[in-house]
Short mmCIF file of C-alpha atoms and ligand atoms in Angstrom, two decimals:
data_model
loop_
_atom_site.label_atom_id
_atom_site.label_comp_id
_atom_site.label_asym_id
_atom_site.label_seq_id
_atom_site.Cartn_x
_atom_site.Cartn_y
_atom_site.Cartn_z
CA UNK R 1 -4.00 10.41 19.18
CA UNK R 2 -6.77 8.21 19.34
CA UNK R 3 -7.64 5.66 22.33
CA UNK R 4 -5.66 2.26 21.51
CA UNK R 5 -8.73 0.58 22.60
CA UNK R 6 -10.99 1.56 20.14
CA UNK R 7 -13.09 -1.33 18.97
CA UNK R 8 -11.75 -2.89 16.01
CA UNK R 9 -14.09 -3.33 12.49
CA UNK R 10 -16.63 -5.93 12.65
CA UNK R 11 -14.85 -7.41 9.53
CA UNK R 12 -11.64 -7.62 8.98
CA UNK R 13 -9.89 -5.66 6.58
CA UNK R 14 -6.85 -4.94 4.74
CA UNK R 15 -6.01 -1.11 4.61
CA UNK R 16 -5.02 -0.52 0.77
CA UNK R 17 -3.32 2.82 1.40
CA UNK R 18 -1.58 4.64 -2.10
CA UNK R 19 -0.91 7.98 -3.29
CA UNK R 20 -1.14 9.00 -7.19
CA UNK R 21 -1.27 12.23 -9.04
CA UNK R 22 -1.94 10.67 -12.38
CA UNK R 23 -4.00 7.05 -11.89
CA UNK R 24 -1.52 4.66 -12.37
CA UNK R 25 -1.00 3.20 -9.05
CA UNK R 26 -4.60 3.95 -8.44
CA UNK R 27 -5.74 1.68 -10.82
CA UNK R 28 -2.86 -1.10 -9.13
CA UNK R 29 -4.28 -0.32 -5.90
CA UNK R 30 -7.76 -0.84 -6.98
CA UNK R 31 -6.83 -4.36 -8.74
CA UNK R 32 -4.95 -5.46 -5.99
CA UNK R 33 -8.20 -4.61 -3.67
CA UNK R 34 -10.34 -6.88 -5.91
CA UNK R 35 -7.89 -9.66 -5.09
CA UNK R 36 -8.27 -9.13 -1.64
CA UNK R 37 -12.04 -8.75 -2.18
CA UNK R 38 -11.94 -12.44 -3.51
CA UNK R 39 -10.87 -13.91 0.16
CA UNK R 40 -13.70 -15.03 2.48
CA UNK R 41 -13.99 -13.04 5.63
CA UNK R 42 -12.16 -10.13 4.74
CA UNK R 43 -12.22 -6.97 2.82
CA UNK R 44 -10.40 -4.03 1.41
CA UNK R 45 -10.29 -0.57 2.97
CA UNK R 46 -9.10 1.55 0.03
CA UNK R 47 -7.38 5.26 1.16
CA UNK R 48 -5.67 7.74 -0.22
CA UNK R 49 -3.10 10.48 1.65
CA UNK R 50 -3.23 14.02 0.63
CA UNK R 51 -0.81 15.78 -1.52
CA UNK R 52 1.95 18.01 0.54
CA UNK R 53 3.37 21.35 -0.31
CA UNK R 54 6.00 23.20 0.79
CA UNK R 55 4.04 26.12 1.34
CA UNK R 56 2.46 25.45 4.77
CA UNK R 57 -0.49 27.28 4.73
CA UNK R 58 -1.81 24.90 1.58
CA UNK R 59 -4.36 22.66 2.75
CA UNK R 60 -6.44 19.76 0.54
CA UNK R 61 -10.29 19.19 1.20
CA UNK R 62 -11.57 17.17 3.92
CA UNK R 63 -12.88 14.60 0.93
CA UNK R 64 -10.51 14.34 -1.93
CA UNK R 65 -12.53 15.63 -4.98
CA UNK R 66 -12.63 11.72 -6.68
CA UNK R 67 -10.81 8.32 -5.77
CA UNK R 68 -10.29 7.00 -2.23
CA UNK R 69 -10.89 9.22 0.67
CA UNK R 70 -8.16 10.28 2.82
CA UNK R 71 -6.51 7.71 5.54
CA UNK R 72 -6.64 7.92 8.99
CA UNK R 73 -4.51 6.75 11.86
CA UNK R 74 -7.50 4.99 13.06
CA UNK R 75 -7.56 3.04 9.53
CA UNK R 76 -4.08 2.32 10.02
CA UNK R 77 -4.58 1.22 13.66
CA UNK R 78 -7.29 -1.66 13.07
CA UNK R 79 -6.44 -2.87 9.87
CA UNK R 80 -5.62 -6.76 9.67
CA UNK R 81 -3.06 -5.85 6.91
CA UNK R 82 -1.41 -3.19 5.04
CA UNK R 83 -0.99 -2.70 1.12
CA UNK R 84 0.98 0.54 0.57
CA UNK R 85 1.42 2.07 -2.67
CA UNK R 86 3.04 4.96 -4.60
CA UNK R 87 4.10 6.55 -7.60
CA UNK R 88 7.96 6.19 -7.94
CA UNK R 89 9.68 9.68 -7.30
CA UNK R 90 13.48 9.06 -8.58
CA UNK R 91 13.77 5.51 -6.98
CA UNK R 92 12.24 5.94 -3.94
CA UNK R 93 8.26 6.64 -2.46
CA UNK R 94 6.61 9.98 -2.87
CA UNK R 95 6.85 12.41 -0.33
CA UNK R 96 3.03 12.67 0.80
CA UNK R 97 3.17 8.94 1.86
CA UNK R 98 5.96 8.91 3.88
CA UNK R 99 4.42 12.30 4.94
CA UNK R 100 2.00 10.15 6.51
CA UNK R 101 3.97 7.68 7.56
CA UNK R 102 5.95 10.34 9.85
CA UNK R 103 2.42 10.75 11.37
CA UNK R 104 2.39 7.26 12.76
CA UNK R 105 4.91 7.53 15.85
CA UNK R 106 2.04 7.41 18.33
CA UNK R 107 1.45 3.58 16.61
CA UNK R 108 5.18 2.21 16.29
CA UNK R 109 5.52 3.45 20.31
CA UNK R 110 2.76 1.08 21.49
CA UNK R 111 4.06 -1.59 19.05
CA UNK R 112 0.27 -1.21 17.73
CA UNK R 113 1.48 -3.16 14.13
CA UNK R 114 3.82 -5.65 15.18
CA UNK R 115 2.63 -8.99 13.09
CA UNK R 116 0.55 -7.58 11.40
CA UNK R 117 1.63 -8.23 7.35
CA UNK R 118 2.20 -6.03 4.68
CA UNK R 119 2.82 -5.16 1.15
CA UNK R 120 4.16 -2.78 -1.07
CA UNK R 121 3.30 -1.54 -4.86
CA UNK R 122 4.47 0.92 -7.60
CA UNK R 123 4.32 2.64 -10.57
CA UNK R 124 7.26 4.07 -13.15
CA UNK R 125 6.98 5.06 -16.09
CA UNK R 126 10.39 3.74 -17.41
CA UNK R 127 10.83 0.13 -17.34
CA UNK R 128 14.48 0.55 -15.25
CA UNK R 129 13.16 3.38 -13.59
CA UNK R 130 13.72 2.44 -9.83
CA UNK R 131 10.69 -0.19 -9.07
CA UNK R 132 12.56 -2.33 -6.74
CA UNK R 133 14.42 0.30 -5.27
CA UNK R 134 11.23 2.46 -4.39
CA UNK R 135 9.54 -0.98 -3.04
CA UNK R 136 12.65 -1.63 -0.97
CA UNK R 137 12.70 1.16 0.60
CA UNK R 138 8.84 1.83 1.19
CA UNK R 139 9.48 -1.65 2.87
CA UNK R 140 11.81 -0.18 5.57
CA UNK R 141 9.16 2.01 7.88
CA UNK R 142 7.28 -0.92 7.93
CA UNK R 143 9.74 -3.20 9.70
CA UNK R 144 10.52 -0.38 11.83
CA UNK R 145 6.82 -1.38 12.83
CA UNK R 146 7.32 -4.31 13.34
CA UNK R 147 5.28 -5.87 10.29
CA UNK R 148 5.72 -8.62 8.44
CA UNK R 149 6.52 -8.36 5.14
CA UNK R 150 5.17 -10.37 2.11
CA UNK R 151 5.95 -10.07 -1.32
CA UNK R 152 4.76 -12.05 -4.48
CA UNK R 153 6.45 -15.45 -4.72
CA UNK R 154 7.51 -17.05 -7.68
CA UNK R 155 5.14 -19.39 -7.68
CA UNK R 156 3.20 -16.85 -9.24
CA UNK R 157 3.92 -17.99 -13.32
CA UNK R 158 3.53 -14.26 -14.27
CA UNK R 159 6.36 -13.25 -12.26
CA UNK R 160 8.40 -14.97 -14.99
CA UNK R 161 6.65 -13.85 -18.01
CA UNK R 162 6.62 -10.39 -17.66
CA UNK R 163 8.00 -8.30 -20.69
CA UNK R 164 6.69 -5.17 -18.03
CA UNK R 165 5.97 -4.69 -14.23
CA UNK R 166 5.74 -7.13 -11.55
CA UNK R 167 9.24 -7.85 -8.79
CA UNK R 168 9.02 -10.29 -5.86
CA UNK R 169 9.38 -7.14 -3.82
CA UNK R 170 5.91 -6.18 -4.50
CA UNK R 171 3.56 -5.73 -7.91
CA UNK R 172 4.79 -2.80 -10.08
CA UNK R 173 3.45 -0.93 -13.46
CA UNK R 174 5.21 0.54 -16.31
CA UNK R 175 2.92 3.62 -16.76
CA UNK R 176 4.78 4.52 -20.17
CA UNK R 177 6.47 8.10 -20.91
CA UNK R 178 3.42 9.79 -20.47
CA UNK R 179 1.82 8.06 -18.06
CA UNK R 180 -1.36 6.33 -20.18
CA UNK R 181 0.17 2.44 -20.40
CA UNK R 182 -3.34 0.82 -18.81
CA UNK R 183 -2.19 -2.08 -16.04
CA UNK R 184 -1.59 -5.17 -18.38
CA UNK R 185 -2.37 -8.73 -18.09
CA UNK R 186 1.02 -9.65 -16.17
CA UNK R 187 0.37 -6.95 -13.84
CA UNK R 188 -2.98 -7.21 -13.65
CA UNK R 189 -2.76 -11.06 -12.51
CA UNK R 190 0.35 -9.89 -10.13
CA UNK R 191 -1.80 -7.29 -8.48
CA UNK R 192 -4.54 -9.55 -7.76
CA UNK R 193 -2.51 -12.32 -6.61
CA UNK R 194 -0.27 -10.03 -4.22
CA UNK R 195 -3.93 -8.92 -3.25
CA UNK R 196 -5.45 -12.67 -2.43
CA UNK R 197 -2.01 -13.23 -0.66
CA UNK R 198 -1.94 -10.18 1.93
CA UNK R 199 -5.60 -11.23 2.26
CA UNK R 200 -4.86 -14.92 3.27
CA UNK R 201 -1.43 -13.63 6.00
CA UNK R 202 -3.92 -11.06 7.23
CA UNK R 203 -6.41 -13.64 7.87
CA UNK R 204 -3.59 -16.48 9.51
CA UNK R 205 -1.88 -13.54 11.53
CA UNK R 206 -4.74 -11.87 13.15
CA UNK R 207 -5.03 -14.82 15.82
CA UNK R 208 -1.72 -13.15 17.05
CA UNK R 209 -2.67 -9.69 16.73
CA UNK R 210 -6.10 -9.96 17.66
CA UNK R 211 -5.86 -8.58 21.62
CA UNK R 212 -3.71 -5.13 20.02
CA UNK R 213 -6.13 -3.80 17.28
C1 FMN T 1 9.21 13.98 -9.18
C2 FMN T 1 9.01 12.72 -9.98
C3 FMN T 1 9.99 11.74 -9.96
C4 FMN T 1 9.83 10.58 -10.73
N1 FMN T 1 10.80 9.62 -10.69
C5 FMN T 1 10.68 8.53 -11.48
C6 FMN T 1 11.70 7.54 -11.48
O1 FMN T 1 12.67 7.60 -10.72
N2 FMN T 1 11.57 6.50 -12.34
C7 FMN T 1 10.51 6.40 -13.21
O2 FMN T 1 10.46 5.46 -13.99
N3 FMN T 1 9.49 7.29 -13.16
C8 FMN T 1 9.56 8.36 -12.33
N4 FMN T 1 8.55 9.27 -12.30
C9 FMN T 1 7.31 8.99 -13.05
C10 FMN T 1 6.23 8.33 -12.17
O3 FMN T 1 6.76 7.36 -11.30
C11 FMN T 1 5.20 7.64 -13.05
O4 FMN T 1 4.64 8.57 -13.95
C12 FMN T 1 4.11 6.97 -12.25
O5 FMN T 1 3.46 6.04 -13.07
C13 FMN T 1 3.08 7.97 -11.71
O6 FMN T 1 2.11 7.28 -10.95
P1 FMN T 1 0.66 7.91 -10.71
O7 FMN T 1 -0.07 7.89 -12.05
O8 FMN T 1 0.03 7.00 -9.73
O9 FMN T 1 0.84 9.29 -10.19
C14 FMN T 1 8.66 10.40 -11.53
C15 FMN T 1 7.67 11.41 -11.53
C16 FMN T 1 7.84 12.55 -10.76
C17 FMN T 1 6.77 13.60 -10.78
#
């Protein structure tokens, strides 16, 4: 485990952590990033996790072969906020996430994330195919952290209009049967918004968290 006094990023930055096998909550997490990208004074750190197998002697590359490279505890340690997002695997997260997220006992023991916001994003590819339940629950480690959770508010005018994905819980995507539904308009604006708004808490609640990072 790293020293909990490592020096923090010069900038600020909110850790856009996801997992997908087939792009679709890659392409989420990248749109939601932009948002982010559009706040003054802070940026996005986009990571991936590596796939798991349960045969133990499988290991992935050091550097993922394309998209995001893979996360770090020290990512997770100094970020300003957290944006976590994955495929939905029969109504709940996918495994290597919270694979990760069973890696981060070291942080939730020294209370490293307490205040510190967060967000969580999805993909189906049914309409009715678990979105809230998966952001729920990828909701519940966090407040074991002691984060605070945001979602997207209805004051967001897409949130009403949406014939596809996008929940207060958290921006979702209907990926289609076969996965090749591109991120629409609603969910586009959703992702971006939920993006400018983790950006904005990360910003406010840092002045708390500052002397922990
Ligand atoms: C094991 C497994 C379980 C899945 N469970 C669901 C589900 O409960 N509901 C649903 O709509 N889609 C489900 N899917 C489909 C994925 O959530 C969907 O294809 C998603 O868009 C994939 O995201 P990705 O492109 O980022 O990998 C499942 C896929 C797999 C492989």
């Amino acid at each position: 485990m790293s020293d909990s006094r490592t020096p923090r990023a010069a900038t600020p930055y909110v850790l856009v952590l996801y997992y997908s096998r087939q792009g679709a909550t890659r392409a989420l997490a990248e749109t939601l990033a932009a948002g982010v990208e559009t706040i003054a004074g802070i940026e996005a750190r986009i990571r991936t996790v590596p796939s798991v197998s349960p045969v133990c002697e499988a290991t992935e590359p050091e550097i993922p072969a394309e998209g995001a490279v893979y996360v770090t505890e020290d990512d997770l340690r100094h970020c300003a906020g957290l944006a976590l997002g994955s495929p939905t695997r029969f109504g709940n997260m996918a495994a290597p996430l919270k694979h990760f997220l069973d890696t981060t006992s070291g942080l939730w023991m020294n209370g490293v994330l307490v205040d510190r916001p967060a967000t969580a994003f999805t993909s189906t590819s049914s309409l009715h195919g678990g979105q809230e339940s998966t952001l729920l629950t990828m909701l519940v480690p966090l407040l074991h952290h002691g984060m605070v959770y945001a979602g997207v508010p209805y004051s967001e005018p897409a949130l009403i209009h949406t014939r596809s994905g996008g929940t207060p819980y958290g921006t979702s995507h209907v990926a289609g049967a076969d996965g090749s539904r591109p991120v629409d308009d609603d969910e586009r604006t959703l992702a971006k918004a939920q993006g400018q708004r983790i950006a904005r808490l990360s910003l406010a609640l840092s002045a708390m968290t500052e002397g922990r990072m």
